[in-house]
Amino acid sequence: MDPVAALEEIAFLLERDRASAYKSKAFRKAADAIRDLEPGQLADRAADGRLRRTAGVGDSTFAVIAQALAGEVPERLADLRAKAGLSPAGAAATGLRAELRGDLHAHTEWSDGTTSLAVMAKAAEAQGLEYLAITDHSPSLRVANGLSAERLAEQQELIEVVQAGMPNLRLLAGIEVDILLDGALDQTPEMLDRLDVVVGSVHSKLRMERAEMTARMLRAIADPHLNVLGHCTGRLVEGSRGTRPQSEFDAEAVFAACAEHDVAVEINSRPERQDPPDGLIAIALDAGCLFSIDSDAHAPGHLSFLELGAARAESNGVPAERIITTWPAERLLEWAGR
């Protein structure tokens, strides 16, 4: 087994399990430390003791490398795969998850993600995705280091650089833009015009009165820049941040507007969100809405949450043809550009 791939998969699975960030970073650091070594060089350094003295390689990561060099599935990796419900050899995607081609909601260290844009892109490629939208936060979400128009323009340039080295993955320039209190989108129209995909989410004043929240969301949905309505209720059902009730709004009116303005309703795959609730998915289905199954990944391992979103969509009877992330990239971009 490739030692670098083993180390990166361990980091990925630790992130998926929401382990402490330092644990996954240790395995990524070790992967970076040996990435440029030829297999023969790596084996020689493991045998003569030099690898143990290499910066970034500790006892746990050395054991993984040694077992991988011996042609074994490292014990740490096998244990994590089993904990994730996978066989020791891993498992191929099945069902609706196998039909997903892309993910339109992912964060990097440019805002509140944990890793670089390049690492997120490589993880998406390893997950078998054909495209990934980089959607870091907008400026009003200061706690998440939201991007000003200037920083967003710099990120677009970096996306082009990373894309040049990734022929098998299409990177899309995007944003998770805050829906402000008055329903305006928190980025300049000029910058929104330059993006491939715009996800809009409510992050503030989640306990607004029902009528005010409805009006706020309806104005955002009517903005021609908006493509996807992100985690529409803002609820939290589990996890380290505790729980949070869902926002109150007129779901029939909001989802009718999404259908009218061709805005997809996000099925957010994060286990602590599970947003929208099943009842709201049913209302959106009846309204004729499109859907987008997204990971809302803040670390590479979170991309695997797509399987959870796909399972929820399947259990609620959402047909694949109404899920925009099953579409080829060209069809998606044509739709998003309208």
CSV table of C-alpha atoms in Angstrom, one decimal:
chain,number,residue,atom,x,y,z
A,1,MET,CA,0.0,0.0,0.0
A,2,ASP,CA,1.2,3.5,-0.8
A,3,PRO,CA,2.4,5.0,2.6
A,4,VAL,CA,1.4,8.6,1.6
A,5,ALA,CA,-2.1,7.5,0.6
A,6,ALA,CA,-2.4,5.5,3.9
A,7,LEU,CA,-1.4,8.6,6.0
A,8,GLU,CA,-3.7,10.9,4.1
A,9,GLU,CA,-6.6,8.5,4.5
A,10,ILE,CA,-6.1,8.2,8.2
A,11,ALA,CA,-6.1,12.0,8.5
A,12,PHE,CA,-9.2,12.0,6.3
A,13,LEU,CA,-11.0,9.5,8.5
A,14,LEU,CA,-10.0,11.3,11.7
A,15,GLU,CA,-11.5,14.5,10.4
A,16,ARG,CA,-14.6,12.7,9.3
A,17,ASP,CA,-14.9,11.4,12.9
A,18,ARG,CA,-14.3,15.0,14.1
A,19,ALA,CA,-11.3,14.0,16.1
A,20,SER,CA,-9.0,16.8,17.5
A,21,ALA,CA,-7.4,18.7,14.7
A,22,TYR,CA,-3.9,18.0,16.0
A,23,LYS,CA,-4.3,14.3,15.4
A,24,SER,CA,-5.2,14.6,11.7
A,25,LYS,CA,-2.5,17.2,11.2
A,26,ALA,CA,0.2,14.8,12.5
A,27,PHE,CA,-0.6,12.3,9.8
A,28,ARG,CA,-0.8,15.0,7.1
A,29,LYS,CA,2.5,16.4,8.2
A,30,ALA,CA,4.1,12.9,8.0
A,31,ALA,CA,2.6,12.5,4.5
A,32,ASP,CA,4.2,15.8,3.4
A,33,ALA,CA,7.5,14.7,4.9
A,34,ILE,CA,7.8,11.6,2.8
A,35,ARG,CA,5.8,12.7,-0.3
A,36,ASP,CA,8.9,13.4,-2.5
A,37,LEU,CA,10.8,10.3,-1.7
A,38,GLU,CA,11.1,7.4,-4.2
A,39,PRO,CA,9.8,4.1,-2.9
A,40,GLY,CA,13.3,2.7,-2.7
A,41,GLN,CA,14.6,5.7,-0.8
A,42,LEU,CA,11.7,5.5,1.7
A,43,ALA,CA,12.3,1.8,2.3
A,44,ASP,CA,16.0,2.4,2.9
A,45,ARG,CA,15.4,5.2,5.3
A,46,ALA,CA,12.8,3.1,7.2
A,47,ALA,CA,15.3,0.2,7.4
A,48,ASP,CA,18.4,2.2,8.5
A,49,GLY,CA,16.6,4.5,11.1
A,50,ARG,CA,16.8,7.8,9.2
A,51,LEU,CA,13.0,7.9,8.8
A,52,ARG,CA,12.5,7.8,12.6
A,53,ARG,CA,14.7,11.0,12.8
A,54,THR,CA,12.8,12.8,10.0
A,55,ALA,CA,11.0,15.9,11.1
A,56,GLY,CA,7.3,15.3,11.0
A,57,VAL,CA,7.5,11.5,11.5
A,58,GLY,CA,6.6,10.2,14.9
A,59,ASP,CA,6.1,6.8,16.4
A,60,SER,CA,2.5,6.4,15.3
A,61,THR,CA,3.1,7.6,11.8
A,62,PHE,CA,6.3,5.6,11.4
A,63,ALA,CA,4.3,2.4,12.3
A,64,VAL,CA,1.8,3.3,9.5
A,65,ILE,CA,4.6,3.8,7.0
A,66,ALA,CA,6.4,0.6,7.9
A,67,GLN,CA,3.2,-1.5,7.7
A,68,ALA,CA,2.3,0.1,4.3
A,69,LEU,CA,5.9,-0.6,3.0
A,70,ALA,CA,5.4,-4.2,4.0
A,71,GLY,CA,2.3,-4.4,1.8
A,72,GLU,CA,-0.1,-4.5,4.7
A,73,VAL,CA,-3.1,-2.3,5.4
A,74,PRO,CA,-1.8,-0.4,8.5
A,75,GLU,CA,-3.6,-1.3,11.7
A,76,ARG,CA,-4.5,2.3,12.5
A,77,LEU,CA,-6.2,2.6,9.0
A,78,ALA,CA,-8.0,-0.7,9.3
A,79,ASP,CA,-9.4,0.3,12.7
A,80,LEU,CA,-10.6,3.6,11.4
A,81,ARG,CA,-12.2,2.0,8.4
A,82,ALA,CA,-14.0,-0.4,10.6
A,83,LYS,CA,-15.2,2.4,12.9
A,84,ALA,CA,-16.6,4.2,9.8
A,85,GLY,CA,-18.5,1.0,8.7
A,86,LEU,CA,-16.1,0.2,5.9
A,87,SER,CA,-14.3,-3.0,5.1
A,88,PRO,CA,-10.5,-3.0,5.8
A,89,ALA,CA,-10.0,-2.6,2.1
A,90,GLY,CA,-12.4,0.4,1.9
A,91,ALA,CA,-15.7,0.4,0.1
A,92,ALA,CA,-17.0,1.9,-3.1
A,93,ALA,CA,-19.8,4.4,-3.1
A,94,THR,CA,-23.3,2.9,-3.8
A,95,GLY,CA,-26.8,4.2,-4.4
A,96,LEU,CA,-27.4,7.9,-4.8
A,97,ARG,CA,-23.9,8.7,-3.4
A,98,ALA,CA,-22.5,7.0,-6.5
A,99,GLU,CA,-24.5,9.4,-8.7
A,100,LEU,CA,-23.1,12.5,-7.1
A,101,ARG,CA,-20.6,14.2,-9.3
A,102,GLY,CA,-19.8,17.3,-7.3
A,103,ASP,CA,-20.0,19.3,-4.1
A,104,LEU,CA,-21.0,23.0,-4.1
A,105,HIS,CA,-20.2,23.9,-0.5
A,106,ALA,CA,-16.7,23.6,0.9
A,107,HIS,CA,-14.4,25.8,3.1
A,108,THR,CA,-10.7,26.2,3.3
A,109,GLU,CA,-8.2,28.0,5.5
A,110,TRP,CA,-9.0,31.2,3.7
A,111,SER,CA,-12.0,31.5,6.1
A,112,ASP,CA,-12.8,28.9,8.8
A,113,GLY,CA,-11.6,25.7,7.1
A,114,THR,CA,-8.6,23.8,8.5
A,115,THR,CA,-6.6,23.1,5.4
A,116,SER,CA,-5.4,24.6,2.1
A,117,LEU,CA,-7.4,24.9,-1.1
A,118,ALA,CA,-5.0,22.4,-2.7
A,119,VAL,CA,-5.5,19.8,0.0
A,120,MET,CA,-9.2,20.1,-0.2
A,121,ALA,CA,-9.1,19.7,-4.0
A,122,LYS,CA,-6.9,16.6,-3.7
A,123,ALA,CA,-9.3,15.1,-1.2
A,124,ALA,CA,-12.3,15.8,-3.5
A,125,GLU,CA,-10.5,14.1,-6.3
A,126,ALA,CA,-9.7,11.1,-4.0
A,127,GLN,CA,-13.5,10.9,-3.2
A,128,GLY,CA,-14.2,10.5,-6.9
A,129,LEU,CA,-15.8,13.9,-7.4
A,130,GLU,CA,-15.7,15.6,-10.8
A,131,TYR,CA,-16.0,19.1,-9.5
A,132,LEU,CA,-15.8,21.0,-6.2
A,133,ALA,CA,-16.9,24.6,-5.4
A,134,ILE,CA,-14.7,26.5,-3.0
A,135,THR,CA,-17.2,28.5,-1.0
A,136,ASP,CA,-15.5,30.4,1.8
A,137,HIS,CA,-17.5,32.8,3.9
A,138,SER,CA,-18.3,36.5,3.1
A,139,PRO,CA,-17.0,39.5,5.0
A,140,SER,CA,-19.8,40.1,7.5
A,141,LEU,CA,-19.1,36.7,9.2
A,142,ARG,CA,-16.0,38.0,10.9
A,143,VAL,CA,-15.8,35.1,13.4
A,144,ALA,CA,-15.2,32.9,10.3
A,145,ASN,CA,-12.6,35.3,8.7
A,146,GLY,CA,-15.0,36.0,5.8
A,147,LEU,CA,-13.5,37.2,2.6
A,148,SER,CA,-13.6,40.8,1.4
A,149,ALA,CA,-13.9,41.4,-2.3
A,150,GLU,CA,-10.2,41.8,-2.5
A,151,ARG,CA,-9.4,38.6,-0.8
A,152,LEU,CA,-12.0,36.8,-2.9
A,153,ALA,CA,-10.3,38.0,-6.0
A,154,GLU,CA,-7.0,36.7,-4.7
A,155,GLN,CA,-8.5,33.3,-4.0
A,156,GLN,CA,-9.9,33.2,-7.6
A,157,GLU,CA,-6.3,33.5,-8.8
A,158,LEU,CA,-5.2,30.7,-6.6
A,159,ILE,CA,-8.0,28.5,-7.8
A,160,GLU,CA,-6.7,28.9,-11.3
A,161,VAL,CA,-3.2,27.9,-10.2
A,162,VAL,CA,-4.4,24.8,-8.3
A,163,GLN,CA,-6.6,23.9,-11.2
A,164,ALA,CA,-3.7,23.8,-13.6
A,165,GLY,CA,-2.3,20.8,-11.8
A,166,MET,CA,-5.5,18.9,-11.4
A,167,PRO,CA,-6.8,17.7,-14.8
A,168,ASN,CA,-9.3,15.2,-13.2
A,169,LEU,CA,-11.2,17.7,-11.0
A,170,ARG,CA,-13.0,20.9,-12.0
A,171,LEU,CA,-12.6,23.6,-9.3
A,172,LEU,CA,-15.4,26.2,-9.2
A,173,ALA,CA,-15.0,29.6,-7.8
A,174,GLY,CA,-17.8,30.2,-5.3
A,175,ILE,CA,-18.8,31.7,-2.0
A,176,GLU,CA,-21.1,31.0,0.9
A,177,VAL,CA,-22.5,34.5,1.1
A,178,ASP,CA,-24.3,35.7,4.2
A,179,ILE,CA,-28.0,36.6,3.8
A,180,LEU,CA,-28.0,39.9,5.7
A,181,LEU,CA,-30.8,41.1,7.9
A,182,ASP,CA,-32.6,42.9,5.1
A,183,GLY,CA,-32.1,40.0,2.7
A,184,ALA,CA,-29.2,41.5,0.7
A,185,LEU,CA,-26.3,39.3,-0.2
A,186,ASP,CA,-23.0,40.1,1.6
A,187,GLN,CA,-20.7,40.7,-1.3
A,188,THR,CA,-20.5,43.2,-4.1
A,189,PRO,CA,-22.6,42.4,-7.2
A,190,GLU,CA,-19.5,42.8,-9.3
A,191,MET,CA,-17.7,40.0,-7.4
A,192,LEU,CA,-20.8,37.8,-7.4
A,193,ASP,CA,-20.9,38.2,-11.2
A,194,ARG,CA,-17.4,36.7,-11.4
A,195,LEU,CA,-18.3,33.5,-9.5
A,196,ASP,CA,-19.4,30.1,-10.8
A,197,VAL,CA,-21.6,29.3,-7.8
A,198,VAL,CA,-23.2,31.3,-5.1
A,199,VAL,CA,-24.5,29.6,-1.9
A,200,GLY,CA,-26.5,31.9,0.4
A,201,SER,CA,-27.1,31.2,4.0
A,202,VAL,CA,-28.5,32.9,7.1
A,203,HIS,CA,-26.0,32.9,9.9
A,204,SER,CA,-27.2,35.7,12.2
A,205,LYS,CA,-30.4,36.6,14.1
A,206,LEU,CA,-31.6,33.0,13.6
A,207,ARG,CA,-34.5,33.6,16.1
A,208,MET,CA,-36.1,36.4,14.0
A,209,GLU,CA,-39.9,36.5,14.0
A,210,ARG,CA,-41.4,34.2,11.4
A,211,ALA,CA,-42.7,37.0,9.1
A,212,GLU,CA,-39.4,38.9,9.2
A,213,MET,CA,-37.3,35.8,8.5
A,214,THR,CA,-39.6,34.9,5.6
A,215,ALA,CA,-39.2,38.3,4.0
A,216,ARG,CA,-35.4,38.2,4.5
A,217,MET,CA,-35.1,34.9,2.8
A,218,LEU,CA,-37.5,35.8,-0.1
A,219,ARG,CA,-35.5,38.9,-0.9
A,220,ALA,CA,-32.3,36.8,-1.1
A,221,ILE,CA,-33.9,34.1,-3.2
A,222,ALA,CA,-35.1,36.7,-5.7
A,223,ASP,CA,-31.5,38.0,-6.2
A,224,PRO,CA,-30.4,36.6,-9.6
A,225,HIS,CA,-26.9,35.9,-8.2
A,226,LEU,CA,-28.2,33.2,-5.8
A,227,ASN,CA,-27.9,29.6,-6.9
A,228,VAL,CA,-28.3,27.5,-3.7
A,229,LEU,CA,-30.1,28.2,-0.4
A,230,GLY,CA,-27.8,26.8,2.2
A,231,HIS,CA,-28.8,25.0,5.4
A,232,CYS,CA,-32.1,26.9,5.4
A,233,THR,CA,-33.2,26.4,9.1
A,234,GLY,CA,-29.8,26.9,10.7
A,235,ARG,CA,-30.6,24.2,13.2
A,236,LEU,CA,-28.0,22.1,15.1
A,237,VAL,CA,-29.1,18.6,16.3
A,238,GLU,CA,-25.9,17.3,17.9
A,239,GLY,CA,-22.2,17.9,18.3
A,240,SER,CA,-19.7,20.0,20.3
A,241,ARG,CA,-21.5,23.3,19.6
A,242,GLY,CA,-24.6,21.9,21.3
A,243,THR,CA,-28.1,22.0,19.8
A,244,ARG,CA,-30.0,24.9,18.3
A,245,PRO,CA,-33.7,25.0,17.2
A,246,GLN,CA,-34.6,25.7,13.6
A,247,SER,CA,-35.5,29.1,12.4
A,248,GLU,CA,-39.1,29.8,11.8
A,249,PHE,CA,-40.3,30.9,8.3
A,250,ASP,CA,-43.1,30.3,5.9
A,251,ALA,CA,-41.7,27.2,4.2
A,252,GLU,CA,-44.4,27.1,1.5
A,253,ALA,CA,-43.6,30.6,0.5
A,254,VAL,CA,-39.8,30.2,0.6
A,255,PHE,CA,-39.8,27.0,-1.4
A,256,ALA,CA,-42.3,28.3,-3.9
A,257,ALA,CA,-39.9,31.2,-4.4
A,258,CYS,CA,-36.9,28.8,-4.8
A,259,ALA,CA,-38.8,26.9,-7.5
A,260,GLU,CA,-39.9,30.2,-9.2
A,261,HIS,CA,-36.4,31.7,-9.2
A,262,ASP,CA,-34.6,28.3,-10.0
A,263,VAL,CA,-32.7,28.3,-6.7
A,264,ALA,CA,-31.7,24.9,-5.4
A,265,VAL,CA,-32.4,23.9,-1.8
A,266,GLU,CA,-29.3,22.5,-0.1
A,267,ILE,CA,-29.5,19.2,1.7
A,268,ASN,CA,-26.7,19.9,4.1
A,269,SER,CA,-24.8,16.7,4.8
A,270,ARG,CA,-23.2,17.6,8.1
A,271,PRO,CA,-24.4,15.3,10.8
A,272,GLU,CA,-24.9,18.1,13.3
A,273,ARG,CA,-27.1,20.0,10.9
A,274,GLN,CA,-29.3,17.4,9.0
A,275,ASP,CA,-30.8,20.5,7.4
A,276,PRO,CA,-33.6,20.8,6.1
A,277,PRO,CA,-35.6,18.5,8.4
A,278,ASP,CA,-37.5,15.7,6.6
A,279,GLY,CA,-40.8,17.6,6.8
A,280,LEU,CA,-39.3,20.6,5.0
A,281,ILE,CA,-37.7,18.4,2.3
A,282,ALA,CA,-41.2,17.1,1.6
A,283,ILE,CA,-42.6,20.6,1.2
A,284,ALA,CA,-39.7,21.6,-1.1
A,285,LEU,CA,-40.3,18.4,-3.2
A,286,ASP,CA,-44.0,19.3,-3.5
A,287,ALA,CA,-43.1,22.9,-4.5
A,288,GLY,CA,-41.0,21.5,-7.5
A,289,CYS,CA,-37.6,22.6,-6.1
A,290,LEU,CA,-34.2,21.4,-7.2
A,291,PHE,CA,-31.8,20.2,-4.5
A,292,SER,CA,-28.0,20.3,-4.0
A,293,ILE,CA,-26.5,17.7,-1.8
A,294,ASP,CA,-23.4,19.3,-0.2
A,295,SER,CA,-20.9,18.4,2.4
A,296,ASP,CA,-20.3,21.9,4.0
A,297,ALA,CA,-16.8,20.5,4.5
A,298,HIS,CA,-14.4,22.5,6.7
A,299,ALA,CA,-11.7,19.8,6.5
A,300,PRO,CA,-10.9,17.2,3.9
A,301,GLY,CA,-12.4,14.3,5.8
A,302,HIS,CA,-15.8,16.1,5.9
A,303,LEU,CA,-16.2,15.5,2.2
A,304,SER,CA,-17.3,12.0,3.1
A,305,PHE,CA,-20.4,13.4,4.8
A,306,LEU,CA,-21.9,13.4,1.3
A,307,GLU,CA,-22.9,9.8,1.9
A,308,LEU,CA,-25.1,11.0,4.8
A,309,GLY,CA,-26.8,13.7,2.7
A,310,ALA,CA,-27.3,11.2,-0.1
A,311,ALA,CA,-28.9,8.7,2.4
A,312,ARG,CA,-31.3,11.4,3.6
A,313,ALA,CA,-32.3,12.4,0.1
A,314,GLU,CA,-32.9,8.8,-0.8
A,315,SER,CA,-35.0,8.2,2.3
A,316,ASN,CA,-37.1,11.2,1.5
A,317,GLY,CA,-37.7,10.2,-2.1
A,318,VAL,CA,-35.7,13.0,-3.8
A,319,PRO,CA,-35.2,11.9,-7.4
A,320,ALA,CA,-31.6,12.0,-8.7
A,321,GLU,CA,-32.6,14.2,-11.7
A,322,ARG,CA,-33.7,17.0,-9.4
A,323,ILE,CA,-30.3,17.0,-7.6
A,324,ILE,CA,-28.0,19.4,-9.3
A,325,THR,CA,-24.9,17.8,-7.9
A,326,THR,CA,-25.6,14.7,-10.0
A,327,TRP,CA,-25.3,16.8,-13.1
A,328,PRO,CA,-22.2,17.1,-15.3
A,329,ALA,CA,-20.2,20.2,-14.6
A,330,GLU,CA,-21.1,21.8,-18.0
A,331,ARG,CA,-24.8,21.4,-17.4
A,332,LEU,CA,-24.4,22.7,-13.8
A,333,LEU,CA,-22.5,25.8,-14.9
A,334,GLU,CA,-25.0,26.6,-17.7
A,335,TRP,CA,-27.8,26.4,-15.1
A,336,ALA,CA,-25.9,28.4,-12.5
A,337,GLY,CA,-25.1,31.1,-15.1
A,338,ARG,CA,-28.7,31.2,-16.3
